[in-house]
Amino acid sequence: MSKYMKSMIWVLLLCMSTAQAQHAYFPSSGIVTYERKFHVQNFLKRNYLNKPDLDTWDKLTVDNAVKNGPTEVVTHHMLKFYDHETLFETIQEDYPPSYRNVTRYQSILPDSKTYINFQQQEFLKLLPFGDDQLLLKDSLPAVKWKYTDEYRNIAGYDCRRVNGIVQDSVYVVAFFAGQIPISGGPELIHGLPGLIMGVSIPSMNVNMFATKVEITNAPVSNVLTKKKKVVAESRAEILKKLKDTVYDYMDEKDFKKRMQSIFF
């Protein structure tokens, strides 16, 4: 084979490799499907059964959930991303009857929707509120990250592990894909040079990992509800409404702990 032919083959292979790299490493729009596992019995044992002030009714309810409920609750979620915006929401499914008795113990609200605009550093979060809804608008919470040298392949992407602190006290482990250059992830966990494909929150007994990535070209909408009477409110206004609702059966410490889930 002549030197000319070898050179042409080398250039052709280089061009093909470059084209594949551009397609594989820099998607700016798509949909990620996540599987979230809430290890409900571990959560109940840690947060309820050891409480000395647990009343008889609550103890019976928790005991029943531990003995007869599922070990873990598995739900599925999707994250739509487009340039500097993301939308995270629950995929509606038919869940087994055994889930119903433990859904109120979910450490992260299962039916919320979260929209983020990274250019404006703001988010909107739609929360269930009885038969109604609340819409929270606030600035993005800060996350302190520490990089590690551990890597894991998630949904076909090589992801690097980082350890983080959210809300100054909650420890999280995350894996991000530098090939998807958007600083988002599930719920409000963000702030890395690539999309977060996996996250674990030990104190909440929650693990969430991507199972599929689809490349699309669909913009993200910040309209989270069709109910016109639901208007965006501040953190203080939302917390006051929630506190007034649960005041009779939740003390201040439990309330603050439960409200942490809103800002994830």
mmCIF file of C-alpha atoms in Angstrom:
data_model
loop_
_atom_site.group_PDB
_atom_site.id
_atom_site.type_symbol
_atom_site.label_atom_id
_atom_site.label_comp_id
_atom_site.label_asym_id
_atom_site.label_seq_id
_atom_site.Cartn_x
_atom_site.Cartn_y
_atom_site.Cartn_z
ATOM 1 C CA MET A 1 0.000 0.000 0.000
ATOM 2 C CA SER A 2 1.401 3.402 -0.959
ATOM 3 C CA LYS A 3 2.150 6.152 1.533
ATOM 4 C CA TYR A 4 -0.555 8.253 -0.151
ATOM 5 C CA MET A 5 -3.206 5.607 0.410
ATOM 6 C CA LYS A 6 -2.129 5.130 4.028
ATOM 7 C CA SER A 7 -2.379 8.879 4.598
ATOM 8 C CA MET A 8 -5.867 9.015 3.090
ATOM 9 C CA ILE A 9 -7.066 6.114 5.238
ATOM 10 C CA TRP A 10 -5.624 7.781 8.353
ATOM 11 C CA VAL A 11 -7.380 11.074 7.564
ATOM 12 C CA LEU A 12 -10.676 9.259 6.919
ATOM 13 C CA LEU A 13 -10.489 7.359 10.210
ATOM 14 C CA LEU A 14 -9.618 10.572 12.064
ATOM 15 C CA CYS A 15 -12.633 12.351 10.574
ATOM 16 C CA MET A 16 -14.960 9.475 11.487
ATOM 17 C CA SER A 17 -13.589 9.395 15.036
ATOM 18 C CA THR A 18 -14.058 13.157 15.409
ATOM 19 C CA ALA A 19 -17.651 12.989 14.129
ATOM 20 C CA GLN A 20 -18.495 10.159 16.531
ATOM 21 C CA ALA A 21 -16.922 12.048 19.449
ATOM 22 C CA GLN A 22 -18.961 15.151 18.683
ATOM 23 C CA HIS A 23 -22.160 13.090 18.653
ATOM 24 C CA ALA A 24 -21.371 11.035 21.753
ATOM 25 C CA TYR A 25 -19.856 13.614 24.045
ATOM 26 C CA PHE A 26 -21.768 16.867 23.596
ATOM 27 C CA PRO A 27 -25.553 16.374 23.645
ATOM 28 C CA SER A 28 -27.209 19.608 24.786
ATOM 29 C CA SER A 29 -30.804 18.379 24.699
ATOM 30 C CA GLY A 30 -32.377 15.108 25.750
ATOM 31 C CA ILE A 31 -34.324 13.025 28.248
ATOM 32 C CA VAL A 32 -32.820 10.933 31.049
ATOM 33 C CA THR A 33 -34.864 8.207 32.730
ATOM 34 C CA TYR A 34 -34.019 7.461 36.376
ATOM 35 C CA GLU A 35 -34.949 4.634 38.712
ATOM 36 C CA ARG A 36 -35.316 5.762 42.314
ATOM 37 C CA LYS A 37 -35.208 3.313 45.211
ATOM 38 C CA PHE A 38 -36.483 4.432 48.594
ATOM 39 C CA HIS A 39 -35.356 1.868 51.192
ATOM 40 C CA VAL A 40 -38.465 2.407 53.253
ATOM 41 C CA GLN A 41 -37.945 -0.107 56.061
ATOM 42 C CA ASN A 42 -34.433 1.138 56.795
ATOM 43 C CA PHE A 43 -35.818 4.683 56.827
ATOM 44 C CA LEU A 44 -38.632 3.785 59.229
ATOM 45 C CA LYS A 45 -36.364 1.877 61.604
ATOM 46 C CA ARG A 46 -33.869 4.723 61.700
ATOM 47 C CA ASN A 47 -36.297 7.626 61.969
ATOM 48 C CA TYR A 48 -39.394 6.297 63.749
ATOM 49 C CA LEU A 49 -39.071 3.054 65.700
ATOM 50 C CA ASN A 50 -36.321 4.381 67.948
ATOM 51 C CA LYS A 51 -38.225 7.546 68.876
ATOM 52 C CA PRO A 52 -39.085 7.468 72.611
ATOM 53 C CA ASP A 53 -42.026 9.856 72.170
ATOM 54 C CA LEU A 54 -43.758 7.864 69.413
ATOM 55 C CA ASP A 55 -47.412 7.472 70.425
ATOM 56 C CA THR A 56 -49.234 4.143 70.345
ATOM 57 C CA TRP A 57 -51.112 4.746 67.100
ATOM 58 C CA ASP A 58 -48.002 5.885 65.209
ATOM 59 C CA LYS A 59 -46.024 2.949 66.577
ATOM 60 C CA LEU A 60 -48.670 0.478 65.397
ATOM 61 C CA THR A 61 -48.759 2.153 61.975
ATOM 62 C CA VAL A 62 -44.980 2.035 61.587
ATOM 63 C CA ASP A 63 -44.768 -1.535 62.914
ATOM 64 C CA ASN A 64 -47.331 -2.605 60.326
ATOM 65 C CA ALA A 65 -45.433 -0.842 57.536
ATOM 66 C CA VAL A 66 -42.195 -2.577 58.566
ATOM 67 C CA LYS A 67 -43.785 -6.033 58.862
ATOM 68 C CA ASN A 68 -46.162 -5.976 55.918
ATOM 69 C CA GLY A 69 -44.917 -3.233 53.631
ATOM 70 C CA PRO A 70 -42.299 -3.471 50.871
ATOM 71 C CA THR A 71 -38.608 -3.393 51.690
ATOM 72 C CA GLU A 72 -38.148 -0.640 49.157
ATOM 73 C CA VAL A 73 -40.342 1.563 46.990
ATOM 74 C CA VAL A 74 -39.205 1.851 43.371
ATOM 75 C CA THR A 75 -40.388 4.801 41.271
ATOM 76 C CA HIS A 76 -39.293 6.136 37.902
ATOM 77 C CA HIS A 77 -38.575 9.715 36.919
ATOM 78 C CA MET A 78 -37.372 11.679 33.931
ATOM 79 C CA LEU A 79 -35.189 14.708 33.476
ATOM 80 C CA LYS A 80 -35.631 16.792 30.347
ATOM 81 C CA PHE A 81 -32.704 19.055 29.551
ATOM 82 C CA TYR A 82 -32.288 21.728 26.885
ATOM 83 C CA ASP A 83 -29.345 24.127 26.877
ATOM 84 C CA HIS A 84 -29.549 25.887 30.278
ATOM 85 C CA GLU A 85 -32.891 24.483 31.475
ATOM 86 C CA THR A 86 -34.051 21.232 33.059
ATOM 87 C CA LEU A 87 -37.395 19.743 34.102
ATOM 88 C CA PHE A 88 -37.514 16.815 36.543
ATOM 89 C CA GLU A 89 -40.783 14.931 37.131
ATOM 90 C CA THR A 90 -42.269 11.604 38.175
ATOM 91 C CA ILE A 91 -43.374 9.097 35.545
ATOM 92 C CA GLN A 92 -46.960 8.135 36.389
ATOM 93 C CA GLU A 93 -47.341 4.371 36.815
ATOM 94 C CA ASP A 94 -49.663 1.834 38.440
ATOM 95 C CA TYR A 95 -47.963 0.864 41.678
ATOM 96 C CA PRO A 96 -48.757 -2.235 43.757
ATOM 97 C CA PRO A 97 -51.200 -1.835 46.688
ATOM 98 C CA SER A 98 -48.373 -2.430 49.192
ATOM 99 C CA TYR A 99 -46.897 0.962 48.230
ATOM 100 C CA ARG A 100 -49.909 2.949 49.392
ATOM 101 C CA ASN A 101 -49.383 2.539 53.135
ATOM 102 C CA VAL A 102 -45.794 3.763 53.016
ATOM 103 C CA THR A 103 -45.948 6.610 50.497
ATOM 104 C CA ARG A 104 -46.546 9.154 53.242
ATOM 105 C CA TYR A 105 -43.145 8.277 54.675
ATOM 106 C CA GLN A 106 -41.350 9.151 51.423
ATOM 107 C CA SER A 107 -38.273 11.126 52.403
ATOM 108 C CA ILE A 108 -38.397 13.010 49.097
ATOM 109 C CA LEU A 109 -41.798 14.088 47.792
ATOM 110 C CA PRO A 110 -42.607 11.638 44.985
ATOM 111 C CA ASP A 111 -45.012 13.721 42.903
ATOM 112 C CA SER A 112 -43.247 17.072 42.741
ATOM 113 C CA LYS A 113 -42.059 18.726 39.515
ATOM 114 C CA THR A 114 -38.871 20.776 39.436
ATOM 115 C CA TYR A 115 -37.889 23.287 36.740
ATOM 116 C CA ILE A 116 -34.451 24.952 36.790
ATOM 117 C CA ASN A 117 -33.085 27.861 34.776
ATOM 118 C CA PHE A 118 -29.309 27.840 35.259
ATOM 119 C CA GLN A 119 -28.754 31.189 33.574
ATOM 120 C CA GLN A 120 -31.045 32.870 36.097
ATOM 121 C CA GLN A 121 -29.956 30.533 38.938
ATOM 122 C CA GLU A 122 -33.610 30.032 39.895
ATOM 123 C CA PHE A 123 -36.012 27.137 40.206
ATOM 124 C CA LEU A 124 -39.743 26.441 40.306
ATOM 125 C CA LYS A 125 -41.043 23.449 42.225
ATOM 126 C CA LEU A 126 -44.629 22.208 42.120
ATOM 127 C CA LEU A 127 -45.672 20.466 45.339
ATOM 128 C CA PRO A 128 -48.752 18.396 46.178
ATOM 129 C CA PHE A 129 -50.818 20.062 48.908
ATOM 130 C CA GLY A 130 -53.806 17.877 49.760
ATOM 131 C CA ASP A 131 -56.150 18.163 46.782
ATOM 132 C CA ASP A 132 -54.407 21.347 45.701
ATOM 133 C CA GLN A 133 -50.894 22.382 44.654
ATOM 134 C CA LEU A 134 -48.220 24.836 45.767
ATOM 135 C CA LEU A 135 -45.634 26.448 43.494
ATOM 136 C CA LEU A 136 -42.317 27.356 45.097
ATOM 137 C CA LYS A 137 -39.951 29.848 43.449
ATOM 138 C CA ASP A 138 -36.476 30.390 44.872
ATOM 139 C CA SER A 139 -32.792 30.719 44.055
ATOM 140 C CA LEU A 140 -30.792 27.522 43.594
ATOM 141 C CA PRO A 141 -29.398 26.082 46.854
ATOM 142 C CA ALA A 142 -25.634 25.865 47.160
ATOM 143 C CA VAL A 143 -23.916 22.475 47.074
ATOM 144 C CA LYS A 144 -20.327 21.941 48.236
ATOM 145 C CA TRP A 145 -18.613 19.260 46.139
ATOM 146 C CA LYS A 146 -15.424 17.261 46.651
ATOM 147 C CA TYR A 147 -14.081 15.276 43.696
ATOM 148 C CA THR A 148 -12.831 11.691 43.948
ATOM 149 C CA ASP A 149 -10.935 9.360 41.587
ATOM 150 C CA GLU A 150 -13.756 6.786 41.484
ATOM 151 C CA TYR A 151 -15.576 6.193 38.204
ATOM 152 C CA ARG A 152 -18.667 4.201 37.229
ATOM 153 C CA ASN A 153 -20.399 3.542 33.933
ATOM 154 C CA ILE A 154 -24.064 4.588 34.156
ATOM 155 C CA ALA A 155 -26.453 4.188 31.206
ATOM 156 C CA GLY A 156 -23.491 4.006 28.846
ATOM 157 C CA TYR A 157 -21.675 7.084 30.175
ATOM 158 C CA ASP A 158 -18.440 7.135 32.160
ATOM 159 C CA CYS A 159 -19.264 9.058 35.336
ATOM 160 C CA ARG A 160 -17.021 10.464 38.045
ATOM 161 C CA ARG A 161 -17.934 10.279 41.716
ATOM 162 C CA VAL A 162 -18.152 13.382 43.873
ATOM 163 C CA ASN A 163 -19.197 13.776 47.507
ATOM 164 C CA GLY A 164 -21.323 16.742 48.446
ATOM 165 C CA ILE A 165 -22.960 18.648 51.280
ATOM 166 C CA VAL A 166 -26.434 20.088 50.686
ATOM 167 C CA GLN A 167 -28.112 22.557 53.044
ATOM 168 C CA ASP A 168 -24.915 22.635 55.144
ATOM 169 C CA SER A 169 -25.546 19.216 56.689
ATOM 170 C CA VAL A 170 -26.960 16.582 54.295
ATOM 171 C CA TYR A 171 -24.334 14.269 52.776
ATOM 172 C CA VAL A 172 -24.852 13.130 49.178
ATOM 173 C CA VAL A 173 -22.876 11.003 46.749
ATOM 174 C CA ALA A 174 -23.237 11.815 43.052
ATOM 175 C CA PHE A 175 -21.877 10.563 39.737
ATOM 176 C CA PHE A 176 -21.737 13.005 36.820
ATOM 177 C CA ALA A 177 -21.134 12.554 33.094
ATOM 178 C CA GLY A 178 -18.774 15.163 31.704
ATOM 179 C CA GLN A 179 -19.923 14.169 28.208
ATOM 180 C CA ILE A 180 -23.284 15.879 28.840
ATOM 181 C CA PRO A 181 -22.310 19.490 29.563
ATOM 182 C CA ILE A 182 -25.213 20.714 31.686
ATOM 183 C CA SER A 183 -24.899 21.417 35.398
ATOM 184 C CA GLY A 184 -28.132 19.685 36.436
ATOM 185 C CA GLY A 185 -29.434 16.455 37.876
ATOM 186 C CA PRO A 186 -32.348 14.916 39.779
ATOM 187 C CA GLU A 187 -34.463 17.343 41.799
ATOM 188 C CA LEU A 188 -32.282 20.339 42.841
ATOM 189 C CA ILE A 189 -28.943 18.552 43.016
ATOM 190 C CA HIS A 190 -26.643 20.455 40.672
ATOM 191 C CA GLY A 191 -23.388 22.369 40.334
ATOM 192 C CA LEU A 192 -21.095 19.927 38.497
ATOM 193 C CA PRO A 193 -19.418 20.170 35.069
ATOM 194 C CA GLY A 194 -21.723 17.530 33.610
ATOM 195 C CA LEU A 195 -25.154 15.990 34.096
ATOM 196 C CA ILE A 196 -25.656 14.018 37.317
ATOM 197 C CA MET A 197 -26.511 10.430 36.365
ATOM 198 C CA GLY A 198 -26.597 8.891 39.819
ATOM 199 C CA VAL A 199 -27.140 10.118 43.369
ATOM 200 C CA SER A 200 -27.321 8.543 46.818
ATOM 201 C CA ILE A 201 -28.600 10.275 49.975
ATOM 202 C CA PRO A 202 -27.783 7.948 52.911
ATOM 203 C CA SER A 203 -29.716 9.891 55.560
ATOM 204 C CA MET A 204 -32.889 9.641 53.461
ATOM 205 C CA ASN A 205 -32.251 6.043 52.337
ATOM 206 C CA VAL A 206 -32.652 7.102 48.706
ATOM 207 C CA ASN A 207 -30.670 5.995 45.635
ATOM 208 C CA MET A 208 -31.404 7.247 42.138
ATOM 209 C CA PHE A 209 -29.574 6.174 38.973
ATOM 210 C CA ALA A 210 -30.116 6.805 35.279
ATOM 211 C CA THR A 211 -31.199 3.839 33.182
ATOM 212 C CA LYS A 212 -31.561 5.470 29.756
ATOM 213 C CA VAL A 213 -30.506 8.624 27.884
ATOM 214 C CA GLU A 214 -32.339 9.796 24.765
ATOM 215 C CA ILE A 215 -30.998 12.628 22.616
ATOM 216 C CA THR A 216 -33.774 15.000 21.477
ATOM 217 C CA ASN A 217 -34.220 18.572 20.325
ATOM 218 C CA ALA A 218 -37.255 19.520 22.414
ATOM 219 C CA PRO A 219 -37.341 22.744 24.491
ATOM 220 C CA VAL A 220 -38.171 22.561 28.202
ATOM 221 C CA SER A 221 -41.328 24.246 29.488
ATOM 222 C CA ASN A 222 -41.522 26.113 32.793
ATOM 223 C CA VAL A 223 -45.326 25.708 32.956
ATOM 224 C CA LEU A 224 -45.718 23.106 35.712
ATOM 225 C CA THR A 225 -49.490 23.169 36.213
ATOM 226 C CA LYS A 226 -52.638 23.966 34.272
ATOM 227 C CA LYS A 227 -54.357 25.381 37.361
ATOM 228 C CA LYS A 228 -54.349 29.152 36.879
ATOM 229 C CA LYS A 229 -54.980 29.862 40.564
ATOM 230 C CA VAL A 230 -51.626 28.280 41.535
ATOM 231 C CA VAL A 231 -49.134 31.157 41.637
ATOM 232 C CA ALA A 232 -45.448 31.129 42.526
ATOM 233 C CA GLU A 233 -44.680 31.835 46.186
ATOM 234 C CA SER A 234 -41.504 32.376 48.189
ATOM 235 C CA ARG A 235 -39.824 29.846 50.455
ATOM 236 C CA ALA A 236 -41.137 31.619 53.566
ATOM 237 C CA GLU A 237 -44.732 31.597 52.287
ATOM 238 C CA ILE A 238 -44.605 27.926 51.328
ATOM 239 C CA LEU A 239 -43.065 26.868 54.642
ATOM 240 C CA LYS A 240 -45.730 28.777 56.588
ATOM 241 C CA LYS A 241 -48.554 27.017 54.707
ATOM 242 C CA LEU A 242 -46.983 23.603 55.205
ATOM 243 C CA LYS A 243 -46.294 24.240 58.883
ATOM 244 C CA ASP A 244 -49.866 25.386 59.535
ATOM 245 C CA THR A 245 -51.087 22.148 57.944
ATOM 246 C CA VAL A 246 -48.926 19.727 59.924
ATOM 247 C CA TYR A 247 -48.708 21.701 63.194
ATOM 248 C CA ASP A 248 -50.979 19.347 65.138
ATOM 249 C CA TYR A 249 -49.047 16.139 64.497
ATOM 250 C CA MET A 250 -45.427 17.081 63.811
ATOM 251 C CA ASP A 251 -42.977 18.791 66.157
ATOM 252 C CA GLU A 252 -40.487 21.461 65.084
ATOM 253 C CA LYS A 253 -37.559 19.061 64.697
ATOM 254 C CA ASP A 254 -39.521 16.597 62.554
ATOM 255 C CA PHE A 255 -40.939 19.441 60.489
ATOM 256 C CA LYS A 256 -37.498 20.839 59.640
ATOM 257 C CA LYS A 257 -36.211 17.389 58.764
ATOM 258 C CA ARG A 258 -39.163 16.670 56.481
ATOM 259 C CA MET A 259 -38.868 20.070 54.808
ATOM 260 C CA GLN A 260 -35.284 19.294 53.766
ATOM 261 C CA SER A 261 -36.755 17.150 51.013
ATOM 262 C CA ILE A 262 -38.323 20.179 49.360
ATOM 263 C CA PHE A 263 -34.937 21.769 48.678
ATOM 264 C CA PHE A 264 -33.344 18.775 46.955
#
